[in-house]
Structure formats: structure tokens, C-alpha cells
mmCIF file of C-alpha atoms in Angstrom:
data_model
loop_
_atom_site.group_PDB
_atom_site.id
_atom_site.type_symbol
_atom_site.label_atom_id
_atom_site.label_comp_id
_atom_site.label_asym_id
_atom_site.label_seq_id
_atom_site.Cartn_x
_atom_site.Cartn_y
_atom_site.Cartn_z
ATOM 1 C CA MET A 19 -14.578 29.066 8.874
ATOM 2 C CA LYS A 20 -14.014 28.599 5.497
ATOM 3 C CA ASN A 21 -13.922 24.561 5.722
ATOM 4 C CA ASN A 22 -17.166 24.981 7.927
ATOM 5 C CA LYS A 23 -18.812 26.291 4.714
ATOM 6 C CA ILE A 24 -17.385 23.843 2.074
ATOM 7 C CA TRP A 25 -18.526 21.103 4.752
ATOM 8 C CA ALA A 26 -22.137 22.605 4.963
ATOM 9 C CA VAL A 27 -22.238 22.192 1.112
ATOM 10 C CA MET A 28 -20.695 18.623 1.362
ATOM 11 C CA ARG A 29 -23.244 17.670 3.857
ATOM 12 C CA LYS A 30 -26.216 19.057 1.898
ATOM 13 C CA GLU A 31 -25.045 16.721 -0.950
ATOM 14 C CA PHE A 32 -24.323 14.088 0.980
ATOM 15 C CA ALA A 33 -28.109 14.288 2.416
ATOM 16 C CA ARG A 34 -29.453 14.424 -0.757
ATOM 17 C CA PHE A 35 -27.681 11.368 -2.232
ATOM 18 C CA PHE A 36 -28.000 9.001 0.351
ATOM 19 C CA GLY A 37 -31.273 10.320 1.810
ATOM 20 C CA ASP A 38 -32.100 8.570 -1.315
ATOM 21 C CA ARG A 39 -32.133 4.916 -1.071
ATOM 22 C CA ARG A 40 -33.073 3.980 -4.454
ATOM 23 C CA LEU A 41 -30.188 6.297 -5.905
ATOM 24 C CA VAL A 42 -27.627 5.017 -3.147
ATOM 25 C CA LEU A 43 -28.704 1.462 -4.663
ATOM 26 C CA THR A 44 -28.290 2.376 -8.302
ATOM 27 C CA THR A 45 -25.239 4.319 -8.145
ATOM 28 C CA ILE A 46 -23.026 2.260 -5.554
ATOM 29 C CA VAL A 47 -24.482 -1.188 -4.763
ATOM 30 C CA LEU A 48 -25.641 -2.335 -8.485
ATOM 31 C CA PRO A 49 -22.725 -1.222 -10.339
ATOM 32 C CA GLY A 50 -20.225 -3.656 -8.789
ATOM 33 C CA LEU A 51 -22.764 -6.502 -8.412
ATOM 34 C CA MET A 52 -24.047 -6.326 -12.000
ATOM 35 C CA ILE A 53 -20.403 -6.490 -13.122
ATOM 36 C CA TYR A 54 -19.477 -9.165 -10.883
ATOM 37 C CA ALA A 55 -22.540 -11.133 -12.095
ATOM 38 C CA LEU A 56 -22.118 -10.316 -15.811
ATOM 39 C CA TYR A 57 -18.393 -11.128 -15.897
ATOM 40 C CA SER A 58 -18.582 -14.447 -13.866
ATOM 41 C CA PHE A 59 -21.568 -15.608 -16.313
ATOM 42 C CA MET A 60 -19.407 -14.701 -19.188
ATOM 43 C CA GLY A 61 -16.598 -16.481 -18.015
ATOM 44 C CA SER A 62 -18.931 -19.407 -17.271
ATOM 45 C CA ALA A 63 -20.322 -19.234 -20.718
ATOM 46 C CA MET A 64 -16.953 -19.221 -22.295
ATOM 47 C CA GLY A 65 -15.949 -21.929 -20.130
ATOM 48 C CA ASN A 66 -19.052 -24.122 -21.587
ATOM 49 C CA MET A 67 -18.195 -22.889 -25.318
ATOM 50 C CA PHE A 68 -14.569 -23.945 -25.285
ATOM 51 C CA GLY A 69 -14.670 -26.774 -22.680
ATOM 52 C CA THR A 70 -15.421 -30.323 -22.594
ATOM 53 C CA GLU A 71 -17.096 -32.107 -19.570
ATOM 54 C CA GLU A 72 -14.671 -34.259 -17.802
ATOM 55 C CA ASP A 73 -16.638 -37.316 -18.062
ATOM 56 C CA TYR A 74 -17.168 -36.926 -21.758
ATOM 57 C CA ALA A 75 -15.971 -39.491 -24.044
ATOM 58 C CA ALA A 76 -15.489 -38.728 -27.725
ATOM 59 C CA ARG A 77 -17.034 -40.796 -30.327
ATOM 60 C CA CYS A 78 -13.927 -41.992 -32.710
ATOM 61 C CA TYR A 79 -13.820 -44.071 -35.060
ATOM 62 C CA ALA A 80 -11.106 -45.210 -37.560
ATOM 63 C CA VAL A 81 -10.638 -47.028 -40.946
ATOM 64 C CA ASN A 82 -7.468 -49.510 -41.053
ATOM 65 C CA MET A 83 -6.105 -48.651 -37.897
ATOM 66 C CA PRO A 84 -3.063 -50.701 -36.753
ATOM 67 C CA ALA A 85 -3.104 -51.771 -33.305
ATOM 68 C CA SER A 86 0.021 -49.837 -32.488
ATOM 69 C CA ALA A 87 -1.442 -46.577 -33.392
ATOM 70 C CA GLU A 88 -4.933 -47.766 -31.991
ATOM 71 C CA THR A 89 -2.750 -47.890 -28.504
ATOM 72 C CA LEU A 90 -1.236 -44.485 -28.887
ATOM 73 C CA LEU A 91 -4.553 -42.463 -30.191
ATOM 74 C CA GLU A 92 -6.893 -44.508 -27.108
ATOM 75 C CA ALA A 93 -4.576 -43.188 -24.587
ATOM 76 C CA GLY A 94 -3.966 -39.781 -25.911
ATOM 77 C CA LEU A 95 -8.038 -39.322 -26.573
ATOM 78 C CA GLY A 96 -8.682 -41.507 -23.182
ATOM 79 C CA THR A 97 -11.621 -43.343 -24.966
ATOM 80 C CA ASP A 98 -12.179 -46.383 -27.367
ATOM 81 C CA ILE A 99 -11.639 -45.994 -30.907
ATOM 82 C CA GLU A 100 -14.210 -48.192 -33.005
ATOM 83 C CA HIS A 101 -12.956 -49.922 -35.997
ATOM 84 C CA ILE A 102 -15.311 -49.325 -39.256
ATOM 85 C CA GLY A 103 -14.802 -50.337 -42.818
ATOM 86 C CA ALA A 104 -13.535 -48.384 -45.855
ATOM 87 C CA ASP A 105 -17.130 -48.386 -47.322
ATOM 88 C CA GLN A 106 -18.558 -46.793 -44.205
ATOM 89 C CA THR A 107 -16.700 -43.508 -44.341
ATOM 90 C CA ASP A 108 -18.937 -41.472 -46.136
ATOM 91 C CA GLU A 109 -21.786 -42.323 -43.808
ATOM 92 C CA TYR A 110 -19.344 -41.375 -40.750
ATOM 93 C CA LYS A 111 -18.712 -38.390 -42.001
ATOM 94 C CA GLN A 112 -22.133 -37.170 -42.655
ATOM 95 C CA LEU A 113 -22.546 -38.444 -38.750
ATOM 96 C CA ILE A 114 -20.200 -35.988 -38.056
ATOM 97 C CA ALA A 115 -21.382 -33.220 -39.732
ATOM 98 C CA ASP A 116 -24.774 -33.892 -38.491
ATOM 99 C CA GLY A 117 -23.175 -33.947 -35.037
ATOM 100 C CA GLU A 118 -23.545 -37.213 -33.970
ATOM 101 C CA ALA A 119 -20.386 -38.326 -34.367
ATOM 102 C CA ASP A 120 -16.757 -36.686 -33.161
ATOM 103 C CA LEU A 121 -13.828 -37.822 -35.216
ATOM 104 C CA VAL A 122 -13.051 -40.460 -38.093
ATOM 105 C CA ILE A 123 -9.274 -41.450 -38.862
ATOM 106 C CA VAL A 124 -8.508 -43.245 -42.096
ATOM 107 C CA PHE A 125 -5.154 -44.561 -42.062
ATOM 108 C CA PRO A 126 -3.775 -45.174 -45.641
ATOM 109 C CA GLU A 127 -3.633 -49.221 -46.684
ATOM 110 C CA GLY A 128 -0.714 -50.886 -45.162
ATOM 111 C CA ALA A 129 -0.790 -48.173 -42.245
ATOM 112 C CA GLU A 130 1.023 -51.247 -39.944
ATOM 113 C CA LYS A 131 4.663 -50.091 -41.467
ATOM 114 C CA LEU A 132 4.131 -46.871 -40.696
ATOM 115 C CA PHE A 133 4.062 -47.677 -36.766
ATOM 116 C CA ASP A 134 6.148 -50.805 -36.498
ATOM 117 C CA GLY A 135 9.588 -49.128 -37.802
ATOM 118 C CA THR A 136 9.757 -50.611 -40.994
ATOM 119 C CA ALA A 137 8.532 -47.691 -43.380
ATOM 120 C CA VAL A 138 11.284 -46.082 -45.478
ATOM 121 C CA PRO A 139 10.840 -41.992 -45.357
ATOM 122 C CA SER A 140 9.583 -40.740 -48.847
ATOM 123 C CA LEU A 141 9.188 -37.404 -50.254
ATOM 124 C CA ASN A 142 5.438 -38.898 -51.274
ATOM 125 C CA ALA A 143 4.861 -40.083 -47.568
ATOM 126 C CA PRO A 144 1.242 -41.755 -47.146
ATOM 127 C CA SER A 145 -1.570 -39.407 -45.342
ATOM 128 C CA VAL A 146 -3.505 -39.874 -42.534
ATOM 129 C CA SER A 147 -6.677 -38.332 -42.690
ATOM 130 C CA LEU A 148 -8.558 -36.889 -39.517
ATOM 131 C CA PHE A 149 -12.388 -35.779 -40.194
ATOM 132 C CA TYR A 150 -14.064 -33.559 -37.961
ATOM 133 C CA ASN A 151 -16.418 -30.816 -37.195
ATOM 134 C CA SER A 152 -15.037 -27.278 -36.001
ATOM 135 C CA ALA A 153 -18.412 -26.032 -35.456
ATOM 136 C CA GLU A 154 -18.731 -29.008 -32.510
ATOM 137 C CA VAL A 155 -16.574 -28.214 -29.525
ATOM 138 C CA ASP A 156 -16.235 -32.015 -28.901
ATOM 139 C CA SER A 157 -15.298 -32.788 -32.543
ATOM 140 C CA PHE A 158 -12.591 -30.061 -32.803
ATOM 141 C CA ASN A 159 -11.016 -30.974 -29.141
ATOM 142 C CA ALA A 160 -11.081 -35.007 -30.547
ATOM 143 C CA PHE A 161 -9.476 -33.610 -33.679
ATOM 144 C CA ASP A 162 -7.053 -31.812 -31.507
ATOM 145 C CA GLY A 163 -5.610 -34.568 -29.402
ATOM 146 C CA ALA A 164 -5.570 -37.155 -32.193
ATOM 147 C CA ASN A 165 -3.612 -34.547 -34.422
ATOM 148 C CA ALA A 166 -1.350 -33.936 -31.620
ATOM 149 C CA VAL A 167 -0.713 -37.839 -30.766
ATOM 150 C CA LEU A 168 0.104 -38.424 -34.458
ATOM 151 C CA GLN A 169 2.250 -35.325 -35.160
ATOM 152 C CA GLY A 170 4.118 -36.394 -32.080
ATOM 153 C CA TYR A 171 4.484 -39.776 -33.138
ATOM 154 C CA GLU A 172 5.602 -38.688 -36.438
ATOM 155 C CA SER A 173 8.124 -36.297 -35.177
ATOM 156 C CA SER A 174 9.652 -39.083 -33.144
ATOM 157 C CA VAL A 175 10.299 -41.537 -35.723
ATOM 158 C CA THR A 176 12.804 -39.501 -37.464
ATOM 159 C CA ASN A 177 13.705 -36.242 -34.884
ATOM 160 C CA LEU A 178 17.358 -35.849 -33.681
ATOM 161 C CA PHE A 179 16.325 -34.191 -30.597
ATOM 162 C CA ASP A 180 13.125 -33.578 -28.511
ATOM 163 C CA VAL A 181 11.703 -30.037 -26.840
ATOM 164 C CA ASN A 182 10.759 -29.821 -23.345
ATOM 165 C CA VAL A 183 9.973 -33.513 -22.516
ATOM 166 C CA GLY A 184 9.607 -34.348 -19.070
ATOM 167 C CA GLU A 185 7.898 -33.102 -16.018
ATOM 168 C CA GLU A 186 10.094 -30.095 -15.338
ATOM 169 C CA LYS A 187 8.164 -26.670 -15.445
ATOM 170 C CA TYR A 188 9.328 -24.822 -18.532
ATOM 171 C CA ASP A 189 7.170 -21.991 -18.707
ATOM 172 C CA LEU A 190 8.882 -19.378 -16.285
ATOM 173 C CA ALA A 191 6.173 -17.125 -16.203
ATOM 174 C CA THR A 192 5.173 -15.806 -12.306
ATOM 175 C CA ASP A 193 1.582 -15.259 -10.855
ATOM 176 C CA GLU A 194 2.555 -11.499 -10.583
ATOM 177 C CA ALA A 195 3.623 -11.342 -14.503
ATOM 178 C CA ALA A 196 0.403 -13.227 -15.597
ATOM 179 C CA ALA A 197 -1.925 -10.989 -13.405
ATOM 180 C CA GLY A 198 0.056 -7.907 -14.323
ATOM 181 C CA GLN A 199 -0.603 -8.630 -18.056
ATOM 182 C CA VAL A 200 -4.544 -9.037 -17.898
ATOM 183 C CA PHE A 201 -4.861 -6.349 -15.347
ATOM 184 C CA SER A 202 -3.080 -3.932 -17.047
ATOM 185 C CA MET A 203 -4.522 -4.344 -20.393
ATOM 186 C CA MET A 204 -8.329 -4.432 -19.136
ATOM 187 C CA MET A 205 -8.427 -2.501 -15.702
ATOM 188 C CA PRO A 206 -7.095 1.148 -17.111
ATOM 189 C CA MET A 207 -9.928 1.280 -19.859
ATOM 190 C CA LEU A 208 -12.500 -0.092 -17.196
ATOM 191 C CA LEU A 209 -11.654 2.079 -14.526
ATOM 192 C CA MET A 210 -11.453 5.098 -16.741
ATOM 193 C CA MET A 211 -15.261 4.342 -18.003
ATOM 194 C CA PHE A 212 -16.168 3.342 -14.450
ATOM 195 C CA MET A 213 -15.018 6.547 -12.943
ATOM 196 C CA PHE A 214 -16.569 8.579 -15.716
ATOM 197 C CA THR A 215 -20.165 6.986 -15.583
ATOM 198 C CA GLY A 216 -19.781 7.262 -11.589
ATOM 199 C CA CYS A 217 -19.231 11.264 -12.012
ATOM 200 C CA MET A 218 -21.912 11.453 -14.711
ATOM 201 C CA SER A 219 -24.343 9.723 -12.306
ATOM 202 C CA VAL A 220 -24.073 12.297 -9.830
ATOM 203 C CA ALA A 221 -22.839 15.716 -10.964
ATOM 204 C CA PRO A 222 -25.342 16.505 -13.945
ATOM 205 C CA GLU A 223 -28.391 16.428 -11.064
ATOM 206 C CA SER A 224 -26.666 18.339 -8.923
ATOM 207 C CA ILE A 225 -25.717 21.463 -11.015
ATOM 208 C CA ALA A 226 -27.967 20.847 -14.133
ATOM 209 C CA GLY A 227 -30.758 19.233 -12.086
ATOM 210 C CA GLU A 228 -30.992 21.955 -9.582
ATOM 211 C CA LYS A 229 -31.284 24.572 -12.338
ATOM 212 C CA GLU A 230 -33.861 22.726 -14.025
ATOM 213 C CA ARG A 231 -36.057 22.936 -10.770
ATOM 214 C CA GLY A 232 -35.042 26.196 -9.748
ATOM 215 C CA THR A 233 -33.415 25.387 -6.694
ATOM 216 C CA ILE A 234 -29.974 26.696 -7.351
ATOM 217 C CA ALA A 235 -31.046 30.470 -6.547
ATOM 218 C CA THR A 236 -31.745 29.428 -2.892
ATOM 219 C CA LEU A 237 -28.193 28.450 -2.669
ATOM 220 C CA LEU A 238 -26.659 31.337 -4.620
ATOM 221 C CA ILE A 239 -28.294 33.877 -2.488
ATOM 222 C CA THR A 240 -26.893 32.420 0.597
ATOM 223 C CA PRO A 241 -23.969 34.099 2.747
ATOM 224 C CA LEU A 242 -21.702 31.842 0.715
ATOM 225 C CA LYS A 243 -18.677 32.386 -1.267
ATOM 226 C CA ARG A 244 -19.046 30.895 -4.937
ATOM 227 C CA SER A 245 -15.734 29.196 -4.480
ATOM 228 C CA HIS A 246 -16.633 27.597 -1.117
ATOM 229 C CA LEU A 247 -20.075 26.087 -3.130
ATOM 230 C CA ALA A 248 -17.832 25.205 -5.928
ATOM 231 C CA LEU A 249 -15.447 23.302 -3.933
ATOM 232 C CA GLY A 250 -18.307 21.700 -1.589
ATOM 233 C CA LYS A 251 -20.139 20.401 -4.398
ATOM 234 C CA ILE A 252 -17.021 18.950 -6.115
ATOM 235 C CA PHE A 253 -15.527 17.436 -3.021
ATOM 236 C CA SER A 254 -18.917 15.835 -1.987
ATOM 237 C CA LEU A 255 -19.327 14.636 -5.573
ATOM 238 C CA GLY A 256 -16.034 13.343 -5.788
ATOM 239 C CA VAL A 257 -16.605 11.215 -2.680
ATOM 240 C CA ILE A 258 -19.727 9.743 -4.401
ATOM 241 C CA ALA A 259 -18.244 8.834 -7.730
ATOM 242 C CA ILE A 260 -15.592 7.340 -6.128
ATOM 243 C CA LEU A 261 -17.795 4.946 -4.284
ATOM 244 C CA SER A 262 -19.293 4.137 -7.395
ATOM 245 C CA GLY A 263 -16.184 3.521 -9.061
ATOM 246 C CA VAL A 264 -14.641 1.286 -6.330
ATOM 247 C CA SER A 265 -17.712 -0.965 -6.164
ATOM 248 C CA SER A 266 -17.245 -1.128 -10.226
ATOM 249 C CA ALA A 267 -13.732 -1.804 -9.548
ATOM 250 C CA VAL A 268 -14.034 -4.447 -6.801
ATOM 251 C CA GLY A 269 -16.952 -6.338 -8.655
ATOM 252 C CA THR A 270 -14.558 -6.236 -11.797
ATOM 253 C CA ILE A 271 -11.464 -7.598 -9.837
ATOM 254 C CA LEU A 272 -13.259 -10.392 -8.208
ATOM 255 C CA SER A 273 -15.209 -11.341 -11.622
ATOM 256 C CA LEU A 274 -11.839 -11.597 -13.440
ATOM 257 C CA PRO A 275 -10.625 -14.875 -12.145
ATOM 258 C CA ARG A 276 -14.066 -16.088 -13.336
ATOM 259 C CA LEU A 277 -13.852 -14.621 -16.716
ATOM 260 C CA MET A 278 -10.218 -15.526 -17.204
ATOM 261 C CA ASN A 279 -10.465 -19.080 -16.174
ATOM 262 C CA PHE A 280 -11.543 -20.605 -19.497
ATOM 263 C CA GLU A 281 -7.884 -20.022 -20.446
ATOM 264 C CA GLY A 282 -6.633 -21.726 -17.686
ATOM 265 C CA MET A 283 -4.905 -18.241 -16.623
ATOM 266 C CA ASN A 284 -4.148 -17.715 -12.982
ATOM 267 C CA VAL A 285 -5.153 -14.378 -12.320
ATOM 268 C CA ASP A 286 -5.137 -13.078 -8.734
ATOM 269 C CA ALA A 287 -5.317 -9.254 -7.445
ATOM 270 C CA SER A 288 -3.715 -10.581 -4.480
ATOM 271 C CA VAL A 289 -0.174 -10.118 -6.230
ATOM 272 C CA TYR A 290 -0.471 -6.476 -5.616
ATOM 273 C CA GLY A 291 0.829 -4.931 -2.619
ATOM 274 C CA LEU A 292 -0.385 -2.010 -0.182
ATOM 275 C CA SER A 293 1.858 0.433 -1.994
ATOM 276 C CA ASP A 294 0.622 -0.468 -5.556
ATOM 277 C CA TYR A 295 -2.960 0.274 -3.721
ATOM 278 C CA LEU A 296 -1.872 3.445 -2.534
ATOM 279 C CA MET A 297 -0.835 4.666 -5.637
ATOM 280 C CA LEU A 298 -3.552 3.551 -7.534
ATOM 281 C CA GLY A 299 -5.716 5.388 -4.818
ATOM 282 C CA CYS A 300 -3.881 8.534 -5.189
ATOM 283 C CA VAL A 301 -4.332 8.588 -9.106
ATOM 284 C CA ILE A 302 -8.087 7.830 -8.933
ATOM 285 C CA ILE A 303 -8.830 10.316 -6.589
ATOM 286 C CA SER A 304 -7.208 12.946 -8.454
ATOM 287 C CA THR A 305 -8.471 11.572 -11.681
ATOM 288 C CA VAL A 306 -12.226 11.730 -10.120
ATOM 289 C CA LEU A 307 -12.144 15.183 -8.704
ATOM 290 C CA LEU A 308 -10.836 16.237 -12.369
ATOM 291 C CA LEU A 309 -13.663 14.573 -14.015
ATOM 292 C CA VAL A 310 -16.313 15.758 -11.532
ATOM 293 C CA ALA A 311 -15.066 19.486 -11.942
ATOM 294 C CA LEU A 312 -15.352 19.080 -15.796
ATOM 295 C CA ILE A 313 -18.663 17.488 -15.831
ATOM 296 C CA SER A 314 -19.906 19.976 -12.918
ATOM 297 C CA CYS A 315 -18.932 22.860 -15.389
ATOM 298 C CA VAL A 316 -20.474 21.233 -18.536
ATOM 299 C CA SER A 317 -23.628 20.692 -16.401
ATOM 300 C CA ALA A 318 -23.547 24.551 -14.979
ATOM 301 C CA PHE A 319 -24.087 25.591 -19.069
ATOM 302 C CA ALA A 320 -26.727 23.102 -19.816
ATOM 303 C CA LYS A 321 -30.596 24.263 -18.896
ATOM 304 C CA SER A 322 -30.969 20.653 -17.890
ATOM 305 C CA VAL A 323 -29.981 17.100 -17.115
ATOM 306 C CA LYS A 324 -31.010 15.656 -20.530
ATOM 307 C CA GLU A 325 -28.858 18.557 -22.075
ATOM 308 C CA ALA A 326 -26.006 18.024 -19.791
ATOM 309 C CA SER A 327 -25.789 14.529 -20.647
ATOM 310 C CA THR A 328 -25.889 15.237 -24.570
ATOM 311 C CA ALA A 329 -23.502 17.551 -24.038
ATOM 312 C CA LEU A 330 -21.100 15.348 -22.436
ATOM 313 C CA SER A 331 -21.352 12.188 -24.513
ATOM 314 C CA PRO A 332 -18.609 13.540 -26.603
ATOM 315 C CA ILE A 333 -16.329 13.648 -23.814
ATOM 316 C CA MET A 334 -17.488 10.424 -22.588
ATOM 317 C CA ILE A 335 -16.433 8.868 -25.853
ATOM 318 C CA ILE A 336 -12.886 10.716 -25.594
ATOM 319 C CA ASN A 337 -12.168 9.383 -21.896
ATOM 320 C CA MET A 338 -13.052 5.742 -23.373
ATOM 321 C CA LEU A 339 -10.511 6.144 -26.283
ATOM 322 C CA ILE A 340 -8.008 7.729 -23.541
ATOM 323 C CA GLY A 341 -8.703 4.188 -21.772
ATOM 324 C CA VAL A 342 -7.987 2.159 -24.814
ATOM 325 C CA THR A 343 -4.327 3.815 -25.190
ATOM 326 C CA ALA A 344 -3.383 1.788 -22.159
ATOM 327 C CA MET A 345 -4.084 -1.358 -23.881
ATOM 328 C CA LEU A 346 -1.735 -0.518 -26.796
ATOM 329 C CA GLY A 347 1.630 -1.047 -25.035
ATOM 330 C CA ALA A 348 3.591 -0.471 -21.873
ATOM 331 C CA ALA A 349 3.308 2.918 -20.442
ATOM 332 C CA PRO A 350 5.490 6.063 -21.883
ATOM 333 C CA ALA A 351 8.927 6.530 -19.921
ATOM 334 C CA ASN A 352 8.888 10.499 -20.886
ATOM 335 C CA GLY A 353 7.612 12.430 -17.795
ATOM 336 C CA VAL A 354 6.435 14.969 -20.132
ATOM 337 C CA MET A 355 3.470 12.805 -20.996
ATOM 338 C CA TYR A 356 2.469 12.651 -17.999
ATOM 339 C CA CYS A 357 1.584 16.154 -18.072
ATOM 340 C CA ILE A 358 -1.839 15.385 -20.375
ATOM 341 C CA PRO A 359 -4.602 15.198 -18.259
ATOM 342 C CA LEU A 360 -6.371 11.601 -18.086
ATOM 343 C CA TYR A 361 -4.037 10.152 -20.521
ATOM 344 C CA ASN A 362 -1.809 10.200 -17.818
ATOM 345 C CA SER A 363 -3.926 8.696 -15.108
ATOM 346 C CA ALA A 364 -4.714 5.872 -17.896
ATOM 347 C CA GLN A 365 -1.028 5.412 -18.351
ATOM 348 C CA CYS A 366 0.005 5.314 -14.840
ATOM 349 C CA MET A 367 -2.821 2.740 -14.135
ATOM 350 C CA ASN A 368 -1.139 0.448 -16.953
ATOM 351 C CA ALA A 369 2.200 1.046 -15.022
ATOM 352 C CA ILE A 370 0.888 0.202 -11.428
ATOM 353 C CA PHE A 371 -0.939 -3.136 -13.038
ATOM 354 C CA SER A 372 2.479 -3.944 -14.629
ATOM 355 C CA PHE A 373 4.564 -3.665 -11.862
ATOM 356 C CA ALA A 374 6.310 -0.824 -13.350
ATOM 357 C CA ALA A 375 4.921 2.076 -11.537
ATOM 358 C CA ASN A 376 7.265 4.870 -11.376
ATOM 359 C CA PRO A 377 6.752 7.346 -8.273
ATOM 360 C CA VAL A 378 7.782 10.783 -10.135
ATOM 361 C CA HIS A 379 5.288 9.839 -12.486
ATOM 362 C CA ILE A 380 2.296 9.266 -10.266
ATOM 363 C CA ALA A 381 3.158 12.714 -8.346
ATOM 364 C CA ILE A 382 3.015 14.395 -11.788
ATOM 365 C CA THR A 383 -0.182 13.050 -13.001
ATOM 366 C CA CYS A 384 -1.776 13.360 -9.444
ATOM 367 C CA GLY A 385 -0.145 17.352 -9.404
ATOM 368 C CA VAL A 386 -1.686 18.128 -12.710
ATOM 369 C CA ASN A 387 -4.948 16.409 -12.507
ATOM 370 C CA LEU A 388 -5.396 18.615 -9.236
ATOM 371 C CA ALA A 389 -4.252 21.686 -11.105
ATOM 372 C CA VAL A 390 -6.475 21.208 -13.674
ATOM 373 C CA MET A 391 -9.335 20.863 -11.477
ATOM 374 C CA GLY A 392 -8.350 23.877 -9.811
ATOM 375 C CA ILE A 393 -8.671 25.737 -12.842
ATOM 376 C CA LEU A 394 -12.188 24.390 -13.550
ATOM 377 C CA VAL A 395 -13.300 25.206 -9.891
ATOM 378 C CA PHE A 396 -12.457 28.619 -10.744
ATOM 379 C CA LEU A 397 -14.214 28.462 -14.067
ATOM 380 C CA LEU A 398 -17.199 27.053 -12.006
ATOM 381 C CA THR A 399 -16.894 29.706 -9.406
ATOM 382 C CA LYS A 400 -17.050 32.418 -12.544
ATOM 383 C CA MET A 401 -19.922 30.545 -13.932
ATOM 384 C CA PHE A 402 -21.843 30.404 -10.653
ATOM 385 C CA ASP A 403 -21.478 34.216 -10.580
ATOM 386 C CA ASN A 404 -22.757 34.899 -14.015
ATOM 387 C CA GLU A 405 -26.861 35.205 -13.728
ATOM 388 C CA LYS A 406 -26.952 34.605 -17.599
ATOM 389 C CA VAL A 407 -25.510 31.054 -17.332
ATOM 390 C CA MET A 408 -27.235 30.171 -14.059
ATOM 391 C CA PHE A 409 -30.640 31.779 -14.803
ATOM 392 C CA SER A 410 -30.521 31.087 -18.691
ATOM 393 C CA ALA A 411 -34.072 29.868 -19.758
#
């Protein structure tokens, strides 16, 4: 019987929410689509900003360039280098400043000795000058390539050993480690933000909105326990908030490979297994229920949706700061830290995405969040019983 009454409240909330197509679209569908589109666009934009087109040939010029150096540089840069006279240096430097040329390499007089093995090492070694424009991506990339070639040649002349020469893989980081580094840094903060905004989009309207419209009185005069009313609202709003959060999270996970592609990073959510997603799901559900209960209590005090949103702004900032703590390092090993509501959720997410989750810490987090939710449900029940709170003008 008790469950039927709670379910009746939940059905009412679901009918109100899912009966409004615009509300479903803006709360559940659009967040994920907008985040996916935004992050994908950002990834493409940053890729264009920091990358060079594959078929682009840098416009490079050189003064006093020896033939052996020309062979090395043209192979390294993948383009032909045009010879110019020393008296043209200033002219081509201006072209670089204007974005009409990419690189000018000025070799010292007698540079042939530097590349034929006859030069004698000296404390006052001659300098090779590379002129480029760091504000132009193509120019900077040309400088970076030429500098790498020249530095590599210079060190090979007098060095005693080489480092990481050959085709063997020297970077031993696995795909799991690469994905874990990115997801553990970004996702806890984003998920905490998504969950809170999802709860804020539905909870104030359900309670403060009903007070503002005067429909809360109809619910309160029904033969229904206030605790059943509170639980019904929190459970139904929790489901809606979870759907909103999942939409945003899926959009983020799908767009991260595009967002991080400009750095050549391999970010793939498939490295996580079923157990990881189950633990993450438990943490998210307990956190959403806690947030819904908290926001519902604040909304019950408010006279309108606008007033509730204003009162919730400081809590939203605190929630975001808690999410940021997951970016500051590894999750704490001390189990006591997981007794702090919301903070425990962010740290558990950090551990899960880092492949370092502790089931005990997950259990503590879920237990604490549900316990605090229970306290808030009790408080919300008492508020429903208080006419001054419910019918304050």
C-alpha cells in the first residue's frame, strides 16, 4: 500500500514532465546533443589552430646554406628550400612578419665546415639563425621542424651515445592509462556539474513551482502521508535528473576523442568494463538522490521558482568546487574522507576513471549519500507538515 502511494506521486510527476515534449527536449535530449556538438567543434577548431594541413609546403628560404645541410633540412621539413642572398635577409624577414613566408635560415660564412666534419669544436661556436613568426602556425611548425633537424645534427657530431634511436616503442603508456588520465581529470567535475544542473532543472519547478501556482495545496489535502509525498517526488525527480545527467555524460564521452584528438591522444571509453560502469552507476544514483533531496528542501522554503534558483546558486558553486577537487590528484586512501557527502562522490568517480576504485570506498559513499538523503527526506516531510512554510506568501 505504501509503495502504491509513493508510485502514485511518481506517476503524477512523470506525467507532468514527460507530457511536456518541450520540457523533455530541453532537459534530456538537448544537453547531450549540445555538449557533443560543442566539444566536437572545439576539438576540430583546436586541431585546425595547432595543426598544419597534410599537403601544405612551408615557404622556407636560406642564406649561405651548404649542400649537405640542404639535404638534411629538405628531408626533415618535406619541402624545397630556396636560396637567397645575404642582402635579401631583411626583405624576407619582413615577409615572415607579414605572414607571406614561413622561415628564413641564415648560416654563417664558411658553414660548409660545420657539415663536412672538418670544423673544430670551439667555445665560440658560430650560430645558425632561424627567423619565424610564432603567431602563424605554419611558420612555427616550420621552425620547430628545422630546429629539431639542426639540433639533432649538432648533437650527433660530438655525442657519445644516442637516446631512443630506432623503431621500437619507447612510450610504454597503455591505452587504459591514457584514457584514465583524461577521464579522471575531466569527468568527475563534469558529472558533478551535469547532475546538479539536471536536478536544478526539475526539482524547483516541482515544489517551488507548485507553491507558486497554488497547486501544492491539492496534494497536501489528499489522504497521503507527507513522507510518501516526499519520497515520491524525490524518486521521480531523481529518475528525470539521472536521465538528464546521462544524456550530458554520453555526449561528453562520445565527444572527448574529438576534443583531445588535436594532441594525438588516444581517448577511448571502451577501456572501461562492466564493473566500472556498475560502480559509477551506483555512485551517480546515490549522488543524484542526495542532490534532489537537497534542492527540494531549499525549494520548499522558497516562494517561487526564481527565488529557489537564486538560493541554490551558492550551492551550485560549492558543488562545482567539489568537482574541481578531483582534478587535483589521486583519490584519497583514507576511508574517513568518503564520509563527506558530495566530496566522496567526486573522489569515487576519480578513482573509478583512474582504474583505482576501492569497493569499500564506493559502499561508504553510497551509504553516506543515501543516509543524508534520508535525513533530508525527513526534513522535507516536516516542511510539508508546516503550513507556514508551505503557504507562506
